[in-house]
mmCIF file of C-alpha atoms in Angstrom:
data_model
loop_
_atom_site.group_PDB
_atom_site.id
_atom_site.type_symbol
_atom_site.label_atom_id
_atom_site.label_comp_id
_atom_site.label_asym_id
_atom_site.label_seq_id
_atom_site.Cartn_x
_atom_site.Cartn_y
_atom_site.Cartn_z
ATOM 1 C CA MET A 1 132.241 -30.706 -26.101
ATOM 2 C CA PHE A 2 135.099 -32.543 -27.686
ATOM 3 C CA LYS A 3 135.889 -30.104 -30.394
ATOM 4 C CA GLU A 4 139.232 -29.084 -28.761
ATOM 5 C CA HIS A 5 140.342 -32.728 -29.139
ATOM 6 C CA ILE A 6 139.801 -33.084 -32.950
ATOM 7 C CA GLY A 7 143.145 -34.201 -34.507
ATOM 8 C CA LYS A 8 144.587 -35.767 -31.259
ATOM 9 C CA GLN A 9 145.798 -39.246 -31.317
ATOM 10 C CA SER A 10 147.058 -41.872 -29.104
ATOM 11 C CA ASN A 11 150.492 -43.473 -29.216
ATOM 12 C CA LYS A 12 150.956 -46.630 -31.250
ATOM 13 C CA ILE A 13 150.356 -49.834 -29.224
ATOM 14 C CA LYS A 14 151.896 -53.163 -30.276
ATOM 15 C CA ASN A 15 149.212 -55.962 -30.679
ATOM 16 C CA VAL A 16 149.688 -59.513 -31.867
ATOM 17 C CA VAL A 17 146.984 -61.415 -33.937
ATOM 18 C CA GLU A 18 147.206 -64.475 -31.571
ATOM 19 C CA ARG A 19 145.813 -67.784 -32.926
ATOM 20 C CA GLY A 20 143.959 -68.685 -29.676
ATOM 21 C CA MET A 21 142.297 -65.251 -29.577
ATOM 22 C CA VAL A 22 141.285 -65.597 -33.266
ATOM 23 C CA LYS A 23 139.733 -68.846 -32.457
ATOM 24 C CA ARG A 24 137.791 -67.609 -29.419
ATOM 25 C CA PHE A 25 136.682 -64.441 -31.472
ATOM 26 C CA ALA A 26 135.375 -66.679 -34.299
ATOM 27 C CA GLU A 27 133.488 -68.773 -31.813
ATOM 28 C CA ALA A 28 132.070 -65.732 -30.172
ATOM 29 C CA ILE A 29 130.712 -64.217 -33.529
ATOM 30 C CA GLY A 30 129.520 -67.663 -34.589
ATOM 31 C CA ASP A 31 131.793 -67.743 -37.652
ATOM 32 C CA MET A 32 134.124 -70.759 -37.517
ATOM 33 C CA HIS A 33 135.103 -70.445 -41.118
ATOM 34 C CA PRO A 34 138.093 -72.774 -41.759
ATOM 35 C CA ILE A 35 140.237 -69.940 -43.068
ATOM 36 C CA PHE A 36 140.158 -68.533 -39.480
ATOM 37 C CA VAL A 37 140.786 -71.697 -37.502
ATOM 38 C CA ASP A 38 141.958 -74.641 -39.460
ATOM 39 C CA GLU A 39 145.772 -74.481 -40.022
ATOM 40 C CA ALA A 40 145.829 -76.818 -42.974
ATOM 41 C CA VAL A 41 143.251 -74.742 -44.757
ATOM 42 C CA GLY A 42 145.190 -71.579 -43.880
ATOM 43 C CA ARG A 43 148.368 -73.150 -45.436
ATOM 44 C CA GLN A 44 146.643 -73.989 -48.614
ATOM 45 C CA SER A 45 145.006 -70.571 -48.952
ATOM 46 C CA ARG A 46 146.258 -67.736 -51.086
ATOM 47 C CA TYR A 47 147.562 -66.059 -47.942
ATOM 48 C CA GLY A 48 149.622 -69.236 -46.916
ATOM 49 C CA GLN A 49 148.305 -69.015 -43.394
ATOM 50 C CA ASN A 50 145.080 -68.342 -41.429
ATOM 51 C CA ILE A 51 143.561 -64.808 -41.339
ATOM 52 C CA ALA A 52 141.451 -63.168 -38.696
ATOM 53 C CA PRO A 53 137.777 -62.264 -39.112
ATOM 54 C CA PRO A 54 137.168 -58.781 -40.461
ATOM 55 C CA THR A 55 135.881 -57.338 -37.153
ATOM 56 C CA PHE A 56 138.779 -58.758 -35.074
ATOM 57 C CA PRO A 57 140.456 -55.458 -34.611
ATOM 58 C CA ARG A 58 137.699 -54.814 -31.980
ATOM 59 C CA VAL A 59 140.001 -56.788 -29.504
ATOM 60 C CA PHE A 60 143.176 -54.677 -30.159
ATOM 61 C CA ASP A 61 144.502 -52.007 -27.706
ATOM 62 C CA TYR A 62 144.591 -48.657 -29.357
ATOM 63 C CA GLY A 63 146.083 -46.634 -26.599
ATOM 64 C CA GLU A 64 144.679 -43.604 -24.717
ATOM 65 C CA ILE A 65 144.155 -40.116 -26.046
ATOM 66 C CA GLU A 66 145.025 -37.686 -23.288
ATOM 67 C CA GLY A 67 142.099 -35.674 -22.059
ATOM 68 C CA LEU A 68 139.524 -37.932 -23.742
ATOM 69 C CA ASP A 69 137.758 -39.353 -20.701
ATOM 70 C CA LEU A 70 134.502 -41.062 -21.838
ATOM 71 C CA LEU A 71 132.288 -43.089 -19.572
ATOM 72 C CA SER A 72 132.059 -46.730 -20.310
ATOM 73 C CA ASP A 73 128.306 -46.753 -19.606
ATOM 74 C CA GLY A 74 125.608 -44.959 -21.419
ATOM 75 C CA LEU A 75 127.347 -44.236 -24.824
ATOM 76 C CA ILE A 76 125.615 -45.425 -27.991
ATOM 77 C CA HIS A 77 127.466 -47.214 -30.640
ATOM 78 C CA GLY A 78 126.533 -45.386 -33.920
ATOM 79 C CA GLU A 79 128.363 -46.815 -36.899
ATOM 80 C CA GLN A 80 131.555 -48.745 -37.555
ATOM 81 C CA ILE A 81 133.225 -49.097 -40.860
ATOM 82 C CA TYR A 82 136.367 -51.103 -41.673
ATOM 83 C CA HIS A 83 138.664 -50.684 -44.735
ATOM 84 C CA TYR A 84 141.419 -53.195 -45.361
ATOM 85 C CA THR A 85 144.462 -53.165 -47.735
ATOM 86 C CA ARG A 86 144.883 -56.866 -46.905
ATOM 87 C CA PRO A 87 143.660 -59.326 -44.348
ATOM 88 C CA LEU A 88 145.225 -59.624 -40.880
ATOM 89 C CA LEU A 89 147.437 -62.648 -40.736
ATOM 90 C CA VAL A 90 147.492 -64.949 -37.707
ATOM 91 C CA GLY A 91 150.742 -64.513 -35.772
ATOM 92 C CA GLU A 92 151.511 -61.052 -37.108
ATOM 93 C CA THR A 93 152.215 -57.870 -35.087
ATOM 94 C CA VAL A 94 150.092 -54.866 -35.628
ATOM 95 C CA TYR A 95 150.663 -51.385 -34.318
ATOM 96 C CA CYS A 96 147.439 -49.601 -33.472
ATOM 97 C CA TYR A 97 146.342 -46.100 -32.585
ATOM 98 C CA THR A 98 143.271 -43.879 -32.560
ATOM 99 C CA LYS A 99 142.743 -40.417 -33.925
ATOM 100 C CA ILE A 100 139.912 -38.095 -33.159
ATOM 101 C CA GLU A 101 138.494 -37.131 -36.561
ATOM 102 C CA ASN A 102 135.498 -34.941 -35.770
ATOM 103 C CA TYR A 103 132.894 -33.965 -33.093
ATOM 104 C CA TYR A 104 129.567 -32.334 -33.629
ATOM 105 C CA ASP A 105 126.269 -31.734 -31.842
ATOM 106 C CA LYS A 106 122.733 -32.523 -33.224
ATOM 107 C CA LYS A 107 119.362 -31.699 -31.584
ATOM 108 C CA SER A 108 116.984 -34.618 -31.405
ATOM 109 C CA ARG A 109 113.486 -35.242 -29.772
ATOM 110 C CA SER A 110 115.332 -36.625 -26.769
ATOM 111 C CA GLY A 111 117.793 -33.685 -26.386
ATOM 112 C CA LEU A 112 121.269 -32.671 -27.600
ATOM 113 C CA LEU A 113 123.292 -35.537 -29.033
ATOM 114 C CA GLY A 114 127.008 -35.395 -29.420
ATOM 115 C CA PHE A 115 128.732 -37.420 -32.247
ATOM 116 C CA LEU A 116 132.331 -38.254 -31.715
ATOM 117 C CA ILE A 117 134.007 -39.622 -34.824
ATOM 118 C CA LEU A 118 137.101 -41.772 -34.123
ATOM 119 C CA LYS A 119 139.397 -43.334 -36.657
ATOM 120 C CA ARG A 120 141.553 -46.255 -35.791
ATOM 121 C CA PHE A 121 144.573 -47.499 -37.608
ATOM 122 C CA GLY A 122 146.395 -50.756 -37.700
ATOM 123 C CA GLU A 123 149.854 -50.844 -39.272
ATOM 124 C CA ASP A 124 152.560 -53.426 -39.899
ATOM 125 C CA GLY A 125 156.175 -53.240 -38.690
ATOM 126 C CA GLU A 126 157.121 -51.045 -41.778
ATOM 127 C CA GLY A 127 154.372 -48.491 -40.929
ATOM 128 C CA GLU A 128 152.061 -49.668 -43.838
ATOM 129 C CA THR A 129 148.434 -49.416 -43.117
ATOM 130 C CA ILE A 130 146.731 -52.728 -42.963
ATOM 131 C CA PHE A 131 143.229 -51.452 -41.863
ATOM 132 C CA THR A 132 141.430 -48.442 -40.800
ATOM 133 C CA GLU A 133 138.198 -48.485 -38.771
ATOM 134 C CA GLN A 134 135.858 -45.338 -38.548
ATOM 135 C CA GLN A 135 133.526 -45.375 -35.558
ATOM 136 C CA SER A 136 130.937 -42.946 -34.370
ATOM 137 C CA VAL A 137 130.147 -42.711 -30.701
ATOM 138 C CA ILE A 138 126.869 -40.960 -29.741
ATOM 139 C CA ILE A 139 126.724 -39.097 -26.413
ATOM 140 C CA THR A 140 123.379 -38.567 -24.994
ATOM 141 C CA GLU A 141 122.310 -35.680 -22.746
ATOM 142 C CA ALA A 142 122.437 -38.018 -19.725
ATOM 143 C CA VAL A 143 126.109 -39.064 -20.508
ATOM 144 C CA ARG A 144 126.990 -35.402 -21.227
ATOM 145 C CA LYS A 145 125.603 -34.448 -17.830
ATOM 146 C CA GLU A 146 127.932 -36.989 -16.212
ATOM 147 C CA LEU A 147 130.898 -35.944 -18.183
ATOM 148 C CA VAL A 148 130.662 -32.216 -17.061
ATOM 149 C CA LYS A 149 130.365 -33.022 -13.344
#
């Protein structure tokens, strides 16, 4: 279904690790660790400032991949893995984009499932990778029928 899209990617989108958003995110996930929210603790840390929680990149804009039109309802979140070269620093600018890594189908008891593997990237201003995120999105038969309408 999406095999022709493998290798396509979005344009890079500028995002900022904004202090207020980090605090709201930490509250939402129930992890108010001082390294995320207390400026004095951040200054005294080995990073010299506050950092964002590891799953914070979920709030970033990764742009759109032309031709990849997924429904927002009915998809199943399969797996999500983050790899960091260093933490995200509060206040820094991050350039993010998504690439379609793979797509495959698998038969299940409930019908044919599609597995869309996306890889997301976050880079600093020099183009150095800060993090990658691999995500699998599971497309059920019901969603597949809606997509081909």
